[in-house]
Amino acid sequence: MSVEVAIDVPAGSPARVATPAPGDPRLARLSLNQRTTANASLREAIDGALAAGLNSIGLWREPVAEVGTTVAREWVESAGLRVSSLCRGGFFTASDPADRVAALDMNRAAIDEAAVLGARTLVLVPGGLPPGEKDLVGARSRVVDAVAELAPYALERNVTLGIEPMNPIYAADRGVVSTLAQALDIAEQFSPAAVGVIVDTFHLWWEPGIEAQLLRAGERILSYQICDWITPLPADALLARGMIGDGHIDFGAFTRAVAAAGYRGDVEVEIFNAEIWAAPPEEVVATMARRYVELVEPYL
Amino acid sequence: MSVEVAIDVPAGSPARVATPAPGDPRLARLSLNQRTTANASLREAIDGALAAGLNSIGLWREPVAEVGTTVAREWVESAGLRVSSLCRGGFFTASDPADRVAALDMNRAAIDEAAVLGARTLVLVPGGLPPGEKDLVGARSRVVDAVAELAPYALERNVTLGIEPMNPIYAADRGVVSTLAQALDIAEQFSPAAVGVIVDTFHLWWEPGIEAQLLRAGERILSYQICDWITPLPADALLARGMIGDGHIDFGAFTRAVAAAGYRGDVEVEIFNAEIWAAPPEEVVATMARRYVELVEPYL
């Protein structure tokens, strides 16, 4: 009898554990964020998640828009998948009044879509410094203003806004909220039913005192997203995220702290990485499932 | 009468202000960190600093070693320059006992050199995760242990240890101390005469609540180092620092907060950047002097 050994992507090394089969209870909380298989359509992502035995998917607005929100909801429901989150709203930092109005309109549309899709959580990427501006304190305060403006709208539609603190590597151009502590300082100004936080290992693994902040977050943790910090950092900083286990993050310790905070939701694998996007999606999903049952699930 | 317009490097754009001449009182606190003109020898760096009218230089151990510490001290003294800091000790995170002993020995040698050179401050780069290890909490605690071991040795030699918190982009491979708050949590365990902090805009510009942390730091600020955060981030993350004014940092606001903390020392320009290293050193020094008198000095 010969045994075919699976290969992890993009590492190219033999798998250390067997690929969990559909129905394996360890897969119960694993969610495929669409961005991990960025070149797949929504249909392909749903089918890939099903084939791998997943019960949950993290959706992105752009591929959803290709088929329309209603069709997307039907597909997801027929597949029996949960929608662990919808990415993404946010980009709140514009100083120009017209741009701010446009950002709020965009976010109301995203909240509406989340409601139709049955996504409890809309992920908010705060936005970076406006072009040519350097007032970080001002940009940060505009994030708070925008969340305050949107919170009632979200609450009425049973959608919770998830502020995503982002690694300081993105503070200038993508996300001015840089720590979980800072995200909680904002979220705690609102009802937990309206505003929570997104916890992503890539963004937060380095934060001093992260365990205490996770405990503080408690029920406000709306999504636990996982990918690794790899070095040397890939040349394109926006695509610098690694497959779980390929980098420096201690997923056991981090995951234990997330579990200790009371988080019982899905665990989304969200990886922006050109090599992973170039690999066959089914191999990406199989690798992430293996790494998840090896490095994350035992600590939940 | 024709006017020759100076060109800023590496931007290639015309200078916005005139180059301050030697003797200009605005240059009184500007220091050239040797790493900004990394391809220059110590002799060339001293001569370049003098020609530009600077009164201070930040030394690195490697170019100092090329001529020996005693000769280096004679050169610096003859030139009438202050030594704003010596780079660098640190790299404290090894878990292997023999590696830890070697690191402590290296740091004692660096403290001795700082004493001979008349440098009040030895800059400590904490070190990253040991190869293959993921225990960030453990690595951070070994930094505290090493500082505790070295503090009395430094104090006896009238050298102050400067813990440098580093941008989280380097948390895995270079510096596990990631915020000024965290660096102060360590430094405050020791006498201010023995242990302080290095404040570098590149590392700390994004830190939530940085103004309050700078006030907290007060007399523990041993060196104020400046360079910019530029986007897109250059491909080599270790050489990602920009010329003052080329990026996103609000030097006015940051410098005001450093001054409000009571800092009266030199301001070191330390830039790791391949384009800047490739430019003629005298143009680099002239550009940094112009940017300094435009964007930094008025706020000191």
JSON list of C-alpha atoms in Angstrom, two decimals, chain B residues 81-291:
[
{"chain": "B", "resi": 81, "resn": "LEU", "atom": "CA", "xyz": [32.55, 67.25, 18.46]},
{"chain": "B", "resi": 82, "resn": "ARG", "atom": "CA", "xyz": [30.30, 65.79, 21.12]},
{"chain": "B", "resi": 83, "resn": "VAL", "atom": "CA", "xyz": [29.52, 62.06, 20.90]},
{"chain": "B", "resi": 84, "resn": "SER", "atom": "CA", "xyz": [25.75, 62.03, 21.08]},
{"chain": "B", "resi": 85, "resn": "SER", "atom": "CA", "xyz": [25.58, 58.24, 21.38]},
{"chain": "B", "resi": 86, "resn": "LEU", "atom": "CA", "xyz": [27.39, 55.01, 20.61]},
{"chain": "B", "resi": 87, "resn": "CYS", "atom": "CA", "xyz": [25.57, 52.35, 18.60]},
{"chain": "B", "resi": 88, "resn": "ARG", "atom": "CA", "xyz": [25.15, 49.66, 19.60]},
{"chain": "B", "resi": 89, "resn": "GLY", "atom": "CA", "xyz": [24.85, 47.12, 22.32]},
{"chain": "B", "resi": 90, "resn": "GLY", "atom": "CA", "xyz": [21.95, 44.84, 23.03]},
{"chain": "B", "resi": 91, "resn": "PHE", "atom": "CA", "xyz": [20.88, 41.65, 21.21]},
{"chain": "B", "resi": 92, "resn": "PHE", "atom": "CA", "xyz": [19.86, 40.18, 24.53]},
{"chain": "B", "resi": 93, "resn": "THR", "atom": "CA", "xyz": [17.29, 37.59, 23.51]},
{"chain": "B", "resi": 94, "resn": "ALA", "atom": "CA", "xyz": [19.32, 34.42, 23.01]},
{"chain": "B", "resi": 95, "resn": "SER", "atom": "CA", "xyz": [17.98, 31.49, 24.99]},
{"chain": "B", "resi": 96, "resn": "ASP", "atom": "CA", "xyz": [21.17, 29.45, 24.75]},
{"chain": "B", "resi": 97, "resn": "PRO", "atom": "CA", "xyz": [23.28, 30.03, 27.91]},
{"chain": "B", "resi": 98, "resn": "ALA", "atom": "CA", "xyz": [26.58, 30.32, 26.04]},
{"chain": "B", "resi": 99, "resn": "ASP", "atom": "CA", "xyz": [25.07, 32.84, 23.64]},
{"chain": "B", "resi": 100, "resn": "ARG", "atom": "CA", "xyz": [23.78, 34.84, 26.59]},
{"chain": "B", "resi": 101, "resn": "VAL", "atom": "CA", "xyz": [27.22, 34.96, 28.18]},
{"chain": "B", "resi": 102, "resn": "ALA", "atom": "CA", "xyz": [28.70, 36.08, 24.86]},
{"chain": "B", "resi": 103, "resn": "ALA", "atom": "CA", "xyz": [26.07, 38.81, 24.53]},
{"chain": "B", "resi": 104, "resn": "LEU", "atom": "CA", "xyz": [26.80, 40.14, 28.00]},
{"chain": "B", "resi": 105, "resn": "ASP", "atom": "CA", "xyz": [30.55, 40.13, 27.28]},
{"chain": "B", "resi": 106, "resn": "MET", "atom": "CA", "xyz": [29.95, 42.01, 24.04]},
{"chain": "B", "resi": 107, "resn": "ASN", "atom": "CA", "xyz": [27.88, 44.59, 25.90]},
{"chain": "B", "resi": 108, "resn": "ARG", "atom": "CA", "xyz": [30.51, 45.09, 28.59]},
{"chain": "B", "resi": 109, "resn": "ALA", "atom": "CA", "xyz": [33.04, 45.75, 25.83]},
{"chain": "B", "resi": 110, "resn": "ALA", "atom": "CA", "xyz": [30.63, 48.24, 24.26]},
{"chain": "B", "resi": 111, "resn": "ILE", "atom": "CA", "xyz": [30.16, 50.00, 27.61]},
{"chain": "B", "resi": 112, "resn": "ASP", "atom": "CA", "xyz": [33.94, 50.23, 27.99]},
{"chain": "B", "resi": 113, "resn": "GLU", "atom": "CA", "xyz": [34.20, 51.75, 24.53]},
{"chain": "B", "resi": 114, "resn": "ALA", "atom": "CA", "xyz": [31.46, 54.27, 25.27]},
{"chain": "B", "resi": 115, "resn": "ALA", "atom": "CA", "xyz": [33.36, 55.33, 28.39]},
{"chain": "B", "resi": 116, "resn": "VAL", "atom": "CA", "xyz": [36.60, 55.81, 26.45]},
{"chain": "B", "resi": 117, "resn": "LEU", "atom": "CA", "xyz": [34.82, 57.70, 23.70]},
{"chain": "B", "resi": 118, "resn": "GLY", "atom": "CA", "xyz": [33.09, 60.03, 26.14]},
{"chain": "B", "resi": 119, "resn": "ALA", "atom": "CA", "xyz": [29.69, 58.86, 24.96]},
{"chain": "B", "resi": 120, "resn": "ARG", "atom": "CA", "xyz": [27.14, 59.20, 27.72]},
{"chain": "B", "resi": 121, "resn": "THR", "atom": "CA", "xyz": [24.75, 56.80, 26.02]},
{"chain": "B", "resi": 122, "resn": "LEU", "atom": "CA", "xyz": [25.08, 53.29, 24.68]},
{"chain": "B", "resi": 123, "resn": "VAL", "atom": "CA", "xyz": [22.15, 52.46, 22.40]},
{"chain": "B", "resi": 124, "resn": "LEU", "atom": "CA", "xyz": [20.70, 49.00, 23.06]},
{"chain": "B", "resi": 125, "resn": "VAL", "atom": "CA", "xyz": [18.94, 47.17, 20.24]},
{"chain": "B", "resi": 126, "resn": "PRO", "atom": "CA", "xyz": [16.98, 44.53, 22.18]},
{"chain": "B", "resi": 127, "resn": "GLY", "atom": "CA", "xyz": [17.27, 41.69, 19.67]},
{"chain": "B", "resi": 128, "resn": "GLY", "atom": "CA", "xyz": [14.59, 39.58, 18.00]},
{"chain": "B", "resi": 129, "resn": "LEU", "atom": "CA", "xyz": [13.23, 36.11, 18.54]},
{"chain": "B", "resi": 130, "resn": "PRO", "atom": "CA", "xyz": [16.00, 33.50, 18.55]},
{"chain": "B", "resi": 131, "resn": "PRO", "atom": "CA", "xyz": [16.00, 31.45, 15.32]},
{"chain": "B", "resi": 132, "resn": "GLY", "atom": "CA", "xyz": [13.16, 28.94, 15.33]},
{"chain": "B", "resi": 133, "resn": "GLU", "atom": "CA", "xyz": [11.71, 30.20, 18.61]},
{"chain": "B", "resi": 134, "resn": "LYS", "atom": "CA", "xyz": [8.31, 31.82, 19.09]},
{"chain": "B", "resi": 135, "resn": "ASP", "atom": "CA", "xyz": [8.24, 32.68, 22.78]},
{"chain": "B", "resi": 136, "resn": "LEU", "atom": "CA", "xyz": [7.99, 36.47, 22.59]},
{"chain": "B", "resi": 137, "resn": "VAL", "atom": "CA", "xyz": [7.19, 36.84, 26.28]},
{"chain": "B", "resi": 138, "resn": "GLY", "atom": "CA", "xyz": [10.29, 34.85, 27.19]},
{"chain": "B", "resi": 139, "resn": "ALA", "atom": "CA", "xyz": [12.50, 36.84, 24.81]},
{"chain": "B", "resi": 140, "resn": "ARG", "atom": "CA", "xyz": [11.22, 40.07, 26.32]},
{"chain": "B", "resi": 141, "resn": "SER", "atom": "CA", "xyz": [11.92, 38.90, 29.84]},
{"chain": "B", "resi": 142, "resn": "ARG", "atom": "CA", "xyz": [15.50, 38.05, 28.88]},
{"chain": "B", "resi": 143, "resn": "VAL", "atom": "CA", "xyz": [15.97, 41.67, 27.80]},
{"chain": "B", "resi": 144, "resn": "VAL", "atom": "CA", "xyz": [15.04, 42.77, 31.33]},
{"chain": "B", "resi": 145, "resn": "ASP", "atom": "CA", "xyz": [17.42, 40.21, 32.82]},
{"chain": "B", "resi": 146, "resn": "ALA", "atom": "CA", "xyz": [20.31, 41.42, 30.66]},
{"chain": "B", "resi": 147, "resn": "VAL", "atom": "CA", "xyz": [19.71, 45.08, 31.45]},
{"chain": "B", "resi": 148, "resn": "ALA", "atom": "CA", "xyz": [19.67, 44.21, 35.16]},
{"chain": "B", "resi": 149, "resn": "GLU", "atom": "CA", "xyz": [22.99, 42.41, 34.74]},
{"chain": "B", "resi": 150, "resn": "LEU", "atom": "CA", "xyz": [24.63, 45.31, 32.89]},
{"chain": "B", "resi": 151, "resn": "ALA", "atom": "CA", "xyz": [23.21, 48.34, 34.71]},
{"chain": "B", "resi": 152, "resn": "PRO", "atom": "CA", "xyz": [25.73, 48.35, 37.60]},
{"chain": "B", "resi": 153, "resn": "TYR", "atom": "CA", "xyz": [28.62, 47.88, 35.16]},
{"chain": "B", "resi": 154, "resn": "ALA", "atom": "CA", "xyz": [27.43, 50.84, 33.09]},
{"chain": "B", "resi": 155, "resn": "LEU", "atom": "CA", "xyz": [26.81, 53.01, 36.14]},
{"chain": "B", "resi": 156, "resn": "GLU", "atom": "CA", "xyz": [30.38, 52.48, 37.38]},
{"chain": "B", "resi": 157, "resn": "ARG", "atom": "CA", "xyz": [31.68, 53.74, 34.04]},
{"chain": "B", "resi": 158, "resn": "ASN", "atom": "CA", "xyz": [29.34, 56.72, 33.84]},
{"chain": "B", "resi": 159, "resn": "VAL", "atom": "CA", "xyz": [27.58, 55.29, 30.78]},
{"chain": "B", "resi": 160, "resn": "THR", "atom": "CA", "xyz": [23.79, 55.18, 30.54]},
{"chain": "B", "resi": 161, "resn": "LEU", "atom": "CA", "xyz": [22.09, 52.29, 28.77]},
{"chain": "B", "resi": 162, "resn": "GLY", "atom": "CA", "xyz": [19.50, 53.42, 26.24]},
{"chain": "B", "resi": 163, "resn": "ILE", "atom": "CA", "xyz": [16.80, 50.85, 25.52]},
{"chain": "B", "resi": 164, "resn": "GLU", "atom": "CA", "xyz": [15.54, 51.42, 21.99]},
{"chain": "B", "resi": 165, "resn": "PRO", "atom": "CA", "xyz": [11.93, 50.47, 21.42]},
{"chain": "B", "resi": 166, "resn": "MET", "atom": "CA", "xyz": [11.61, 49.43, 17.79]},
{"chain": "B", "resi": 167, "resn": "ASN", "atom": "CA", "xyz": [8.79, 49.55, 15.29]},
{"chain": "B", "resi": 168, "resn": "PRO", "atom": "CA", "xyz": [6.84, 46.26, 15.45]},
{"chain": "B", "resi": 169, "resn": "ILE", "atom": "CA", "xyz": [7.98, 45.62, 11.89]},
{"chain": "B", "resi": 170, "resn": "TYR", "atom": "CA", "xyz": [11.21, 44.47, 13.59]},
{"chain": "B", "resi": 171, "resn": "ALA", "atom": "CA", "xyz": [9.67, 42.58, 16.52]},
{"chain": "B", "resi": 172, "resn": "ALA", "atom": "CA", "xyz": [10.50, 39.17, 15.05]},
{"chain": "B", "resi": 173, "resn": "ASP", "atom": "CA", "xyz": [14.04, 39.73, 13.88]},
{"chain": "B", "resi": 174, "resn": "ARG", "atom": "CA", "xyz": [15.59, 42.74, 15.60]},
{"chain": "B", "resi": 175, "resn": "GLY", "atom": "CA", "xyz": [13.83, 44.30, 18.54]},
{"chain": "B", "resi": 176, "resn": "VAL", "atom": "CA", "xyz": [11.25, 42.69, 20.81]},
{"chain": "B", "resi": 177, "resn": "VAL", "atom": "CA", "xyz": [10.67, 45.93, 22.73]},
{"chain": "B", "resi": 178, "resn": "SER", "atom": "CA", "xyz": [7.94, 47.50, 20.64]},
{"chain": "B", "resi": 179, "resn": "THR", "atom": "CA", "xyz": [6.64, 50.64, 22.34]},
{"chain": "B", "resi": 180, "resn": "LEU", "atom": "CA", "xyz": [7.98, 53.50, 24.42]},
{"chain": "B", "resi": 181, "resn": "ALA", "atom": "CA", "xyz": [5.56, 52.44, 27.16]},
{"chain": "B", "resi": 182, "resn": "GLN", "atom": "CA", "xyz": [7.15, 48.99, 27.22]},
{"chain": "B", "resi": 183, "resn": "ALA", "atom": "CA", "xyz": [10.69, 50.38, 27.17]},
{"chain": "B", "resi": 184, "resn": "LEU", "atom": "CA", "xyz": [9.81, 52.63, 30.12]},
{"chain": "B", "resi": 185, "resn": "ASP", "atom": "CA", "xyz": [8.31, 49.70, 32.01]},
{"chain": "B", "resi": 186, "resn": "ILE", "atom": "CA", "xyz": [11.79, 48.19, 31.81]},
{"chain": "B", "resi": 187, "resn": "ALA", "atom": "CA", "xyz": [13.86, 51.34, 32.33]},
{"chain": "B", "resi": 188, "resn": "GLU", "atom": "CA", "xyz": [11.91, 52.43, 35.40]},
{"chain": "B", "resi": 189, "resn": "GLN", "atom": "CA", "xyz": [13.12, 49.34, 37.23]},
{"chain": "B", "resi": 190, "resn": "PHE", "atom": "CA", "xyz": [16.55, 51.02, 37.37]},
{"chain": "B", "resi": 191, "resn": "SER", "atom": "CA", "xyz": [18.14, 54.34, 38.29]},
{"chain": "B", "resi": 192, "resn": "PRO", "atom": "CA", "xyz": [17.82, 57.02, 35.58]},
{"chain": "B", "resi": 193, "resn": "ALA", "atom": "CA", "xyz": [21.60, 57.34, 35.76]},
{"chain": "B", "resi": 194, "resn": "ALA", "atom": "CA", "xyz": [21.90, 53.74, 34.61]},
{"chain": "B", "resi": 195, "resn": "VAL", "atom": "CA", "xyz": [19.04, 53.10, 32.20]},
{"chain": "B", "resi": 196, "resn": "GLY", "atom": "CA", "xyz": [17.00, 55.29, 29.87]},
{"chain": "B", "resi": 197, "resn": "VAL", "atom": "CA", "xyz": [15.36, 55.10, 26.46]},
{"chain": "B", "resi": 198, "resn": "ILE", "atom": "CA", "xyz": [16.08, 56.03, 22.87]},
{"chain": "B", "resi": 199, "resn": "VAL", "atom": "CA", "xyz": [13.27, 57.88, 21.12]},
{"chain": "B", "resi": 200, "resn": "ASP", "atom": "CA", "xyz": [13.30, 57.38, 17.36]},
{"chain": "B", "resi": 201, "resn": "THR", "atom": "CA", "xyz": [10.50, 58.82, 15.25]},
{"chain": "B", "resi": 202, "resn": "PHE", "atom": "CA", "xyz": [10.56, 55.90, 12.79]},
{"chain": "B", "resi": 203, "resn": "HIS", "atom": "CA", "xyz": [9.97, 53.45, 15.58]},
{"chain": "B", "resi": 204, "resn": "LEU", "atom": "CA", "xyz": [7.43, 55.38, 17.63]},
{"chain": "B", "resi": 205, "resn": "TRP", "atom": "CA", "xyz": [5.48, 57.82, 15.43]},
{"chain": "B", "resi": 206, "resn": "TRP", "atom": "CA", "xyz": [2.43, 55.55, 15.37]},
{"chain": "B", "resi": 207, "resn": "GLU", "atom": "CA", "xyz": [2.26, 54.72, 19.12]},
{"chain": "B", "resi": 208, "resn": "PRO", "atom": "CA", "xyz": [-1.12, 55.61, 20.59]},
{"chain": "B", "resi": 209, "resn": "GLY", "atom": "CA", "xyz": [-0.66, 58.04, 23.47]},
{"chain": "B", "resi": 210, "resn": "ILE", "atom": "CA", "xyz": [2.97, 58.79, 22.53]},
{"chain": "B", "resi": 211, "resn": "GLU", "atom": "CA", "xyz": [2.79, 62.33, 23.95]},
{"chain": "B", "resi": 212, "resn": "ALA", "atom": "CA", "xyz": [1.88, 61.00, 27.39]},
{"chain": "B", "resi": 213, "resn": "GLN", "atom": "CA", "xyz": [4.64, 58.39, 27.19]},
{"chain": "B", "resi": 214, "resn": "LEU", "atom": "CA", "xyz": [7.22, 61.03, 26.25]},
{"chain": "B", "resi": 215, "resn": "LEU", "atom": "CA", "xyz": [6.17, 63.12, 29.26]},
{"chain": "B", "resi": 216, "resn": "ARG", "atom": "CA", "xyz": [6.46, 60.02, 31.39]},
{"chain": "B", "resi": 217, "resn": "ALA", "atom": "CA", "xyz": [9.93, 59.39, 29.99]},
{"chain": "B", "resi": 218, "resn": "GLY", "atom": "CA", "xyz": [11.21, 62.86, 30.90]},
{"chain": "B", "resi": 219, "resn": "GLU", "atom": "CA", "xyz": [14.88, 62.71, 31.86]},
{"chain": "B", "resi": 220, "resn": "ARG", "atom": "CA", "xyz": [15.10, 59.11, 30.68]},
{"chain": "B", "resi": 221, "resn": "ILE", "atom": "CA", "xyz": [15.15, 60.24, 27.06]},
{"chain": "B", "resi": 222, "resn": "LEU", "atom": "CA", "xyz": [18.83, 59.76, 26.24]},
{"chain": "B", "resi": 223, "resn": "SER", "atom": "CA", "xyz": [18.71, 60.37, 22.53]},
{"chain": "B", "resi": 224, "resn": "TYR", "atom": "CA", "xyz": [16.19, 61.78, 20.09]},
{"chain": "B", "resi": 225, "resn": "GLN", "atom": "CA", "xyz": [16.73, 60.18, 16.69]},
{"chain": "B", "resi": 226, "resn": "ILE", "atom": "CA", "xyz": [14.89, 61.25, 13.59]},
{"chain": "B", "resi": 227, "resn": "CYS", "atom": "CA", "xyz": [14.04, 59.84, 10.21]},
{"chain": "B", "resi": 228, "resn": "ASP", "atom": "CA", "xyz": [10.79, 59.41, 8.33]},
{"chain": "B", "resi": 229, "resn": "TRP", "atom": "CA", "xyz": [8.31, 56.62, 7.62]},
{"chain": "B", "resi": 230, "resn": "ILE", "atom": "CA", "xyz": [7.91, 56.39, 3.86]},
{"chain": "B", "resi": 231, "resn": "THR", "atom": "CA", "xyz": [5.44, 54.48, 1.71]},
{"chain": "B", "resi": 232, "resn": "PRO", "atom": "CA", "xyz": [5.45, 52.33, -0.22]},
{"chain": "B", "resi": 233, "resn": "LEU", "atom": "CA", "xyz": [7.82, 50.67, 2.20]},
{"chain": "B", "resi": 234, "resn": "PRO", "atom": "CA", "xyz": [11.13, 49.90, 0.45]},
{"chain": "B", "resi": 235, "resn": "ALA", "atom": "CA", "xyz": [11.53, 46.20, -0.37]},
{"chain": "B", "resi": 236, "resn": "ASP", "atom": "CA", "xyz": [14.23, 45.65, 2.26]},
{"chain": "B", "resi": 237, "resn": "ALA", "atom": "CA", "xyz": [12.47, 46.41, 5.53]},
{"chain": "B", "resi": 238, "resn": "LEU", "atom": "CA", "xyz": [15.77, 47.04, 7.30]},
{"chain": "B", "resi": 239, "resn": "LEU", "atom": "CA", "xyz": [16.54, 49.89, 4.90]},
{"chain": "B", "resi": 240, "resn": "ALA", "atom": "CA", "xyz": [13.05, 51.34, 4.93]},
{"chain": "B", "resi": 241, "resn": "ARG", "atom": "CA", "xyz": [13.78, 54.67, 6.62]},
{"chain": "B", "resi": 242, "resn": "GLY", "atom": "CA", "xyz": [13.29, 57.93, 4.80]},
{"chain": "B", "resi": 243, "resn": "MET", "atom": "CA", "xyz": [14.86, 61.38, 4.81]},
{"chain": "B", "resi": 244, "resn": "ILE", "atom": "CA", "xyz": [13.12, 63.75, 7.23]},
{"chain": "B", "resi": 245, "resn": "GLY", "atom": "CA", "xyz": [10.13, 65.25, 5.44]},
{"chain": "B", "resi": 246, "resn": "ASP", "atom": "CA", "xyz": [9.89, 62.64, 2.68]},
{"chain": "B", "resi": 247, "resn": "GLY", "atom": "CA", "xyz": [7.24, 60.60, 4.49]},
{"chain": "B", "resi": 248, "resn": "HIS", "atom": "CA", "xyz": [4.29, 60.66, 6.83]},
{"chain": "B", "resi": 249, "resn": "ILE", "atom": "CA", "xyz": [5.67, 61.73, 10.21]},
{"chain": "B", "resi": 250, "resn": "ASP", "atom": "CA", "xyz": [4.55, 65.00, 11.75]},
{"chain": "B", "resi": 251, "resn": "PHE", "atom": "CA", "xyz": [7.96, 66.12, 13.04]},
{"chain": "B", "resi": 252, "resn": "GLY", "atom": "CA", "xyz": [6.56, 69.33, 14.48]},
{"chain": "B", "resi": 253, "resn": "ALA", "atom": "CA", "xyz": [4.10, 67.57, 16.77]},
{"chain": "B", "resi": 254, "resn": "PHE", "atom": "CA", "xyz": [6.52, 64.83, 17.76]},
{"chain": "B", "resi": 255, "resn": "THR", "atom": "CA", "xyz": [9.38, 67.27, 18.44]},
{"chain": "B", "resi": 256, "resn": "ARG", "atom": "CA", "xyz": [7.17, 69.54, 20.53]},
{"chain": "B", "resi": 257, "resn": "ALA", "atom": "CA", "xyz": [6.30, 66.53, 22.69]},
{"chain": "B", "resi": 258, "resn": "VAL", "atom": "CA", "xyz": [9.97, 65.59, 23.07]},
{"chain": "B", "resi": 259, "resn": "ALA", "atom": "CA", "xyz": [10.78, 69.17, 24.08]},
{"chain": "B", "resi": 260, "resn": "ALA", "atom": "CA", "xyz": [7.84, 69.26, 26.49]},
{"chain": "B", "resi": 261, "resn": "ALA", "atom": "CA", "xyz": [9.31, 66.18, 28.14]},
{"chain": "B", "resi": 262, "resn": "GLY", "atom": "CA", "xyz": [12.37, 68.29, 28.97]},
{"chain": "B", "resi": 263, "resn": "TYR", "atom": "CA", "xyz": [14.79, 66.86, 26.44]},
{"chain": "B", "resi": 264, "resn": "ARG", "atom": "CA", "xyz": [17.70, 69.24, 25.86]},
{"chain": "B", "resi": 265, "resn": "GLY", "atom": "CA", "xyz": [20.18, 66.90, 24.18]},
{"chain": "B", "resi": 266, "resn": "ASP", "atom": "CA", "xyz": [21.31, 66.42, 20.61]},
{"chain": "B", "resi": 267, "resn": "VAL", "atom": "CA", "xyz": [19.05, 65.41, 17.77]},
{"chain": "B", "resi": 268, "resn": "GLU", "atom": "CA", "xyz": [20.55, 62.58, 15.78]},
{"chain": "B", "resi": 269, "resn": "VAL", "atom": "CA", "xyz": [19.67, 61.95, 12.18]},
{"chain": "B", "resi": 270, "resn": "GLU", "atom": "CA", "xyz": [19.87, 58.19, 11.67]},
{"chain": "B", "resi": 271, "resn": "ILE", "atom": "CA", "xyz": [18.68, 56.91, 8.31]},
{"chain": "B", "resi": 272, "resn": "PHE", "atom": "CA", "xyz": [19.07, 53.37, 6.96]},
{"chain": "B", "resi": 273, "resn": "ASN", "atom": "CA", "xyz": [18.27, 53.69, 3.26]},
{"chain": "B", "resi": 274, "resn": "ALA", "atom": "CA", "xyz": [20.04, 52.33, 0.20]},
{"chain": "B", "resi": 275, "resn": "GLU", "atom": "CA", "xyz": [19.31, 55.42, -1.92]},
{"chain": "B", "resi": 276, "resn": "ILE", "atom": "CA", "xyz": [20.67, 57.74, 0.75]},
{"chain": "B", "resi": 277, "resn": "TRP", "atom": "CA", "xyz": [23.76, 55.60, 1.18]},
{"chain": "B", "resi": 278, "resn": "ALA", "atom": "CA", "xyz": [24.34, 55.77, -2.58]},
{"chain": "B", "resi": 279, "resn": "ALA", "atom": "CA", "xyz": [24.13, 59.58, -2.66]},
{"chain": "B", "resi": 280, "resn": "PRO", "atom": "CA", "xyz": [27.18, 61.84, -2.12]},
{"chain": "B", "resi": 281, "resn": "PRO", "atom": "CA", "xyz": [27.61, 62.13, 1.68]},
{"chain": "B", "resi": 282, "resn": "GLU", "atom": "CA", "xyz": [27.97, 65.93, 1.58]},
{"chain": "B", "resi": 283, "resn": "GLU", "atom": "CA", "xyz": [24.61, 66.21, -0.18]},
{"chain": "B", "resi": 284, "resn": "VAL", "atom": "CA", "xyz": [23.02, 63.89, 2.37]},
{"chain": "B", "resi": 285, "resn": "VAL", "atom": "CA", "xyz": [24.36, 65.99, 5.24]},
{"chain": "B", "resi": 286, "resn": "ALA", "atom": "CA", "xyz": [23.26, 69.24, 3.56]},
{"chain": "B", "resi": 287, "resn": "THR", "atom": "CA", "xyz": [19.78, 67.87, 2.92]},
{"chain": "B", "resi": 288, "resn": "MET", "atom": "CA", "xyz": [19.38, 66.65, 6.48]},
{"chain": "B", "resi": 289, "resn": "ALA", "atom": "CA", "xyz": [20.54, 70.04, 7.80]},
{"chain": "B", "resi": 290, "resn": "ARG", "atom": "CA", "xyz": [17.98, 71.85, 5.64]},
{"chain": "B", "resi": 291, "resn": "ARG", "atom": "CA", "xyz": [15.16, 69.52, 6.59]}
]
